[in-house]
PDB file of C-alpha atoms in Angstrom:
ATOM      1  CA  THR A   1     172.530 180.749 132.729  1.00  0.00           C
ATOM      2  CA  VAL A   2     176.236 180.970 133.574  1.00  0.00           C
ATOM      3  CA  VAL A   3     178.108 184.242 133.863  1.00  0.00           C
ATOM      4  CA  GLY A   4     181.864 184.206 134.175  1.00  0.00           C
ATOM      5  CA  GLY A   5     185.244 185.806 133.162  1.00  0.00           C
ATOM      6  CA  ASP A   6     187.458 184.254 130.194  1.00  0.00           C
ATOM      7  CA  GLY A   7     189.693 182.295 133.143  1.00  0.00           C
ATOM      8  CA  ASP A   8     186.655 181.329 134.939  1.00  0.00           C
ATOM      9  CA  ILE A   9     184.854 179.632 131.914  1.00  0.00           C
ATOM     10  CA  LEU A  10     188.017 178.437 129.638  1.00  0.00           C
ATOM     11  CA  ALA A  11     190.537 177.484 132.103  1.00  0.00           C
ATOM     12  CA  ILE A  12     189.182 176.253 135.568  1.00  0.00           C
ATOM     13  CA  GLY A  13     185.798 175.452 133.638  1.00  0.00           C
ATOM     14  CA  GLY A  14     187.123 174.848 130.368  1.00  0.00           C
ATOM     15  CA  ASN A  15     186.425 171.135 130.359  1.00  0.00           C
ATOM     16  CA  HIS A  16     182.904 171.495 131.406  1.00  0.00           C
ATOM     17  CA  PHE A  17     182.513 174.217 128.677  1.00  0.00           C
ATOM     18  CA  ILE A  18     183.546 172.025 125.955  1.00  0.00           C
ATOM     19  CA  HIS A  19     181.450 168.923 127.285  1.00  0.00           C
ATOM     20  CA  ALA A  20     178.526 171.192 127.754  1.00  0.00           C
ATOM     21  CA  ALA A  21     178.635 172.419 124.263  1.00  0.00           C
ATOM     22  CA  ARG A  22     179.358 168.983 122.666  1.00  0.00           C
ATOM     23  CA  ARG A  23     176.237 167.792 124.387  1.00  0.00           C
ATOM     24  CA  ASN A  24     174.305 170.888 123.355  1.00  0.00           C
ATOM     25  CA  ASP A  25     173.014 171.156 127.022  1.00  0.00           C
ATOM     26  CA  ASP A  26     170.338 173.807 127.279  1.00  0.00           C
ATOM     27  CA  ILE A  27     172.798 176.396 128.884  1.00  0.00           C
ATOM     28  CA  ASN A  28     173.338 180.076 128.327  1.00  0.00           C
ATOM     29  CA  VAL A  29     177.259 181.280 128.858  1.00  0.00           C
ATOM     30  CA  ILE A  30     178.037 184.821 128.969  1.00  0.00           C
ATOM     31  CA  ILE A  31     181.783 185.036 128.634  1.00  0.00           C
ATOM     32  CA  VAL A  32     183.243 188.571 129.945  1.00  0.00           C
ATOM     33  CA  ASN A  33     186.301 188.438 128.164  1.00  0.00           C
ATOM     34  CA  ASN A  34     188.969 190.868 129.805  1.00  0.00           C
ATOM     35  CA  PHE A  35     192.198 189.119 128.421  1.00  0.00           C
ATOM     36  CA  ILE A  36     193.728 188.593 132.115  1.00  0.00           C
ATOM     37  CA  TYR A  37     193.158 187.489 135.580  1.00  0.00           C
ATOM     38  CA  GLY A  38     192.185 191.105 136.687  1.00  0.00           C
ATOM     39  CA  MET A  39     191.083 190.710 140.142  1.00  0.00           C
ATOM     40  CA  THR A  40     193.837 188.095 141.325  1.00  0.00           C
ATOM     41  CA  GLY A  41     196.791 190.121 140.331  1.00  0.00           C
ATOM     42  CA  GLY A  42     197.069 190.258 136.442  1.00  0.00           C
ATOM     43  CA  GLN A  43     198.124 186.859 135.571  1.00  0.00           C
ATOM     44  CA  TYR A  44     197.761 185.651 131.867  1.00  0.00           C
ATOM     45  CA  SER A  45     194.620 183.899 130.741  1.00  0.00           C
ATOM     46  CA  PRO A  46     193.414 181.660 128.064  1.00  0.00           C
ATOM     47  CA  THR A  47     192.648 184.666 125.885  1.00  0.00           C
ATOM     48  CA  THR A  48     195.538 187.169 126.642  1.00  0.00           C
ATOM     49  CA  PRO A  49     196.895 187.987 123.431  1.00  0.00           C
ATOM     50  CA  LYS A  50     200.433 186.678 122.317  1.00  0.00           C
ATOM     51  CA  GLY A  51     203.189 188.908 123.356  1.00  0.00           C
ATOM     52  CA  ALA A  52     201.033 190.748 125.966  1.00  0.00           C
ATOM     53  CA  LYS A  53     202.691 191.170 129.355  1.00  0.00           C
ATOM     54  CA  THR A  54     201.107 190.379 132.614  1.00  0.00           C
ATOM     55  CA  THR A  55     202.432 189.560 136.292  1.00  0.00           C
ATOM     56  CA  THR A  56     203.167 185.846 135.060  1.00  0.00           C
ATOM     57  CA  SER A  57     204.689 186.699 131.569  1.00  0.00           C
ATOM     58  CA  PRO A  58     206.730 190.026 132.201  1.00  0.00           C
ATOM     59  CA  TYR A  59     208.481 189.548 128.906  1.00  0.00           C
ATOM     60  CA  GLY A  60     205.484 189.028 126.840  1.00  0.00           C
ATOM     61  CA  HIS A  61     202.797 185.819 126.781  1.00  0.00           C
ATOM     62  CA  PHE A  62     203.893 183.300 124.503  1.00  0.00           C
ATOM     63  CA  GLU A  63     200.947 181.308 124.165  1.00  0.00           C
ATOM     64  CA  ASN A  64     198.150 181.798 121.481  1.00  0.00           C
ATOM     65  CA  PRO A  65     194.908 182.529 123.094  1.00  0.00           C
ATOM     66  CA  PHE A  66     191.648 180.671 122.516  1.00  0.00           C
ATOM     67  CA  ASN A  67     189.696 181.953 119.755  1.00  0.00           C
ATOM     68  CA  ILE A  68     186.099 181.977 121.909  1.00  0.00           C
ATOM     69  CA  PRO A  69     183.721 181.839 118.768  1.00  0.00           C
ATOM     70  CA  LEU A  70     185.779 179.267 117.063  1.00  0.00           C
ATOM     71  CA  LEU A  71     186.324 176.885 120.306  1.00  0.00           C
ATOM     72  CA  ALA A  72     182.478 177.203 120.940  1.00  0.00           C
ATOM     73  CA  TYR A  73     181.585 176.344 117.390  1.00  0.00           C
ATOM     74  CA  ALA A  74     183.905 173.200 117.289  1.00  0.00           C
ATOM     75  CA  ALA A  75     182.907 172.041 120.479  1.00  0.00           C
ATOM     76  CA  GLY A  76     179.108 171.988 119.402  1.00  0.00           C
ATOM     77  CA  ALA A  77     177.452 175.239 120.539  1.00  0.00           C
ATOM     78  CA  SER A  78     174.182 176.129 118.967  1.00  0.00           C
ATOM     79  CA  TYR A  79     174.644 179.882 119.181  1.00  0.00           C
ATOM     80  CA  VAL A  80     177.883 182.065 119.005  1.00  0.00           C
ATOM     81  CA  THR A  81     178.113 185.930 119.097  1.00  0.00           C
ATOM     82  CA  ARG A  82     180.633 188.424 120.169  1.00  0.00           C
ATOM     83  CA  TRP A  83     180.074 191.899 120.960  1.00  0.00           C
ATOM     84  CA  SER A  84     182.101 194.643 123.351  1.00  0.00           C
ATOM     85  CA  VAL A  85     180.473 196.576 126.030  1.00  0.00           C
ATOM     86  CA  LEU A  86     180.330 199.667 123.853  1.00  0.00           C
ATOM     87  CA  HIS A  87     178.048 197.853 121.400  1.00  0.00           C
ATOM     88  CA  GLN A  88     175.019 198.166 123.754  1.00  0.00           C
ATOM     89  CA  ASN A  89     172.329 197.795 121.534  1.00  0.00           C
ATOM     90  CA  GLU A  90     173.832 194.829 119.701  1.00  0.00           C
ATOM     91  CA  LEU A  91     174.749 193.118 122.867  1.00  0.00           C
ATOM     92  CA  TYR A  92     171.408 193.642 124.291  1.00  0.00           C
ATOM     93  CA  GLN A  93     169.771 191.933 121.362  1.00  0.00           C
ATOM     94  CA  ALA A  94     172.461 189.150 121.476  1.00  0.00           C
ATOM     95  CA  LEU A  95     171.382 188.506 124.851  1.00  0.00           C
ATOM     96  CA  LEU A  96     167.769 188.571 124.128  1.00  0.00           C
ATOM     97  CA  ASP A  97     168.219 186.101 121.429  1.00  0.00           C
ATOM     98  CA  MET A  98     170.450 184.072 123.445  1.00  0.00           C
ATOM     99  CA  PHE A  99     167.488 183.527 125.654  1.00  0.00           C
ATOM    100  CA  LYS A 100     165.354 182.129 122.796  1.00  0.00           C
ATOM    101  CA  VAL A 101     167.941 179.454 121.800  1.00  0.00           C
ATOM    102  CA  LYS A 102     167.465 175.757 122.786  1.00  0.00           C
ATOM    103  CA  GLY A 103     170.733 174.241 123.632  1.00  0.00           C
ATOM    104  CA  PHE A 104     174.074 175.560 124.145  1.00  0.00           C
ATOM    105  CA  ALA A 105     174.580 179.352 123.628  1.00  0.00           C
ATOM    106  CA  VAL A 106     177.401 181.612 123.863  1.00  0.00           C
ATOM    107  CA  VAL A 107     177.775 185.194 124.276  1.00  0.00           C
ATOM    108  CA  GLU A 108     181.322 186.779 124.412  1.00  0.00           C
ATOM    109  CA  VAL A 109     181.522 190.242 125.693  1.00  0.00           C
ATOM    110  CA  LEU A 110     184.725 191.946 125.500  1.00  0.00           C
ATOM    111  CA  SER A 111     185.223 194.299 128.401  1.00  0.00           C
ATOM    112  CA  PRO A 112     188.542 196.172 129.104  1.00  0.00           C
ATOM    113  CA  CYS A 113     190.361 195.895 132.194  1.00  0.00           C
ATOM    114  CA  ILE A 114     192.744 198.733 133.638  1.00  0.00           C
ATOM    115  CA  ILE A 115     195.040 195.748 134.652  1.00  0.00           C
ATOM    116  CA  TYR A 116     195.729 194.781 131.416  1.00  0.00           C
ATOM    117  CA  THR A 117     196.104 198.036 129.754  1.00  0.00           C
ATOM    118  CA  ASP A 118     198.554 199.439 132.395  1.00  0.00           C
ATOM    119  CA  ARG A 119     200.914 196.497 131.861  1.00  0.00           C
ATOM    120  CA  ASN A 120     200.709 196.927 128.139  1.00  0.00           C
ATOM    121  CA  ALA A 121     201.340 200.804 127.579  1.00  0.00           C
ATOM    122  CA  MET A 122     197.758 200.886 126.182  1.00  0.00           C
ATOM    123  CA  GLY A 123     196.800 203.733 128.556  1.00  0.00           C
ATOM    124  CA  ASP A 124     193.772 203.021 130.930  1.00  0.00           C
ATOM    125  CA  ALA A 125     190.482 201.493 130.211  1.00  0.00           C
ATOM    126  CA  VAL A 126     188.916 204.209 128.486  1.00  0.00           C
ATOM    127  CA  ASP A 127     192.021 204.337 126.205  1.00  0.00           C
ATOM    128  CA  LEU A 128     191.341 200.483 125.312  1.00  0.00           C
ATOM    129  CA  MET A 129     187.780 201.332 124.794  1.00  0.00           C
ATOM    130  CA  LYS A 130     188.671 203.819 122.240  1.00  0.00           C
ATOM    131  CA  ILE A 131     190.930 200.753 120.608  1.00  0.00           C
ATOM    132  CA  ILE A 132     188.165 198.843 120.729  1.00  0.00           C
ATOM    133  CA  ARG A 133     185.817 200.974 119.151  1.00  0.00           C
ATOM    134  CA  GLU A 134     188.426 202.143 116.317  1.00  0.00           C
ATOM    135  CA  LYS A 135     189.381 198.269 115.645  1.00  0.00           C
ATOM    136  CA  SER A 136     185.931 196.837 115.881  1.00  0.00           C
ATOM    137  CA  VAL A 137     184.341 195.656 112.632  1.00  0.00           C
ATOM    138  CA  VAL A 138     181.115 193.900 112.371  1.00  0.00           C
ATOM    139  CA  ASP A 139     181.086 191.038 110.008  1.00  0.00           C
ATOM    140  CA  HIS A 140     178.436 188.544 110.704  1.00  0.00           C
ATOM    141  CA  THR A 141     179.827 186.127 107.770  1.00  0.00           C
ATOM    142  CA  ALA A 142     183.394 186.234 108.971  1.00  0.00           C
ATOM    143  CA  SER A 143     184.955 182.912 109.061  1.00  0.00           C
ATOM    144  CA  LEU A 144     185.369 181.748 112.591  1.00  0.00           C
ATOM    145  CA  SER A 145     189.154 181.082 112.164  1.00  0.00           C
ATOM    146  CA  ASP A 146     189.480 184.845 111.682  1.00  0.00           C
ATOM    147  CA  LEU A 147     188.158 185.903 114.863  1.00  0.00           C
ATOM    148  CA  ASP A 148     191.613 185.802 117.095  1.00  0.00           C
ATOM    149  CA  ILE A 149     192.105 188.940 119.099  1.00  0.00           C
ATOM    150  CA  ASP A 150     195.454 190.810 118.873  1.00  0.00           C
ATOM    151  CA  PHE A 151     195.434 194.410 119.551  1.00  0.00           C
ATOM    152  CA  SER A 152     198.280 194.725 116.962  1.00  0.00           C
ATOM    153  CA  MET A 153     195.763 193.717 114.353  1.00  0.00           C
ATOM    154  CA  LYS A 154     194.102 195.918 112.239  1.00  0.00           C
ATOM    155  CA  LYS A 155     190.728 194.519 113.281  1.00  0.00           C
ATOM    156  CA  ILE A 156     188.697 193.053 115.867  1.00  0.00           C
ATOM    157  CA  ILE A 157     185.478 191.255 114.437  1.00  0.00           C
ATOM    158  CA  LEU A 158     182.326 191.560 116.142  1.00  0.00           C
ATOM    159  CA  GLY A 159     179.127 189.835 115.232  1.00  0.00           C
ATOM    160  CA  ASN A 160     176.642 186.947 115.356  1.00  0.00           C
ATOM    161  CA  PHE A 161     178.699 183.913 114.010  1.00  0.00           C
ATOM    162  CA  VAL A 162     176.492 180.847 114.737  1.00  0.00           C
ATOM    163  CA  LYS A 163     172.653 179.861 115.147  1.00  0.00           C
ATOM    164  CA  ARG A 164     172.134 176.407 114.329  1.00  0.00           C
ATOM    165  CA  GLU A 165     169.837 173.885 115.643  1.00  0.00           C
ATOM    166  CA  ARG A 166     170.953 170.769 117.157  1.00  0.00           C
ATOM    167  CA  PRO A 167     169.206 167.942 119.295  1.00  0.00           C
ATOM    168  CA  VAL A 168     169.272 168.958 123.100  1.00  0.00           C
ATOM    169  CA  SER A 169     170.818 166.422 125.429  1.00  0.00           C
ATOM    170  CA  TYR A 170     169.748 167.857 128.700  1.00  0.00           C
ATOM    171  CA  GLY A 171     167.236 170.731 129.733  1.00  0.00           C
TER     172      GLY A 171
END
């Protein structure tokens, strides 16, 4: 099992993530997505929403963020789900289910970060949790291409999106 932040997994470890999913290695990956490099000064990360302000994009981030479920699926993951820290029961069940999967399994966990909210006039971490709670919609049948996250959007889609059987290359 690998546990890391969105920057660890999708930037620094991005090629490892893609190729492990492509091979369908028997690895469980938990991505804690806080939308920023929060522990190193507040730089933008691969999941920072377009327009968000960070220390390295003070006028707004101009790149499109990774859509983690779509990326994981396209690379070949056998199991893909997204929950927030506010959805403890669903997250707990997703983690239990992940450990039963043979192959590359990904659980994205949305976790607010005070470094992100402060620069984007969203209040504190509790305020961001309120935003996530208000905008969260559970839709297990949503199109993966509709799972982009932008806090100006009306909804953030959560759910269990992919569960498929593929041959496992290692493990």
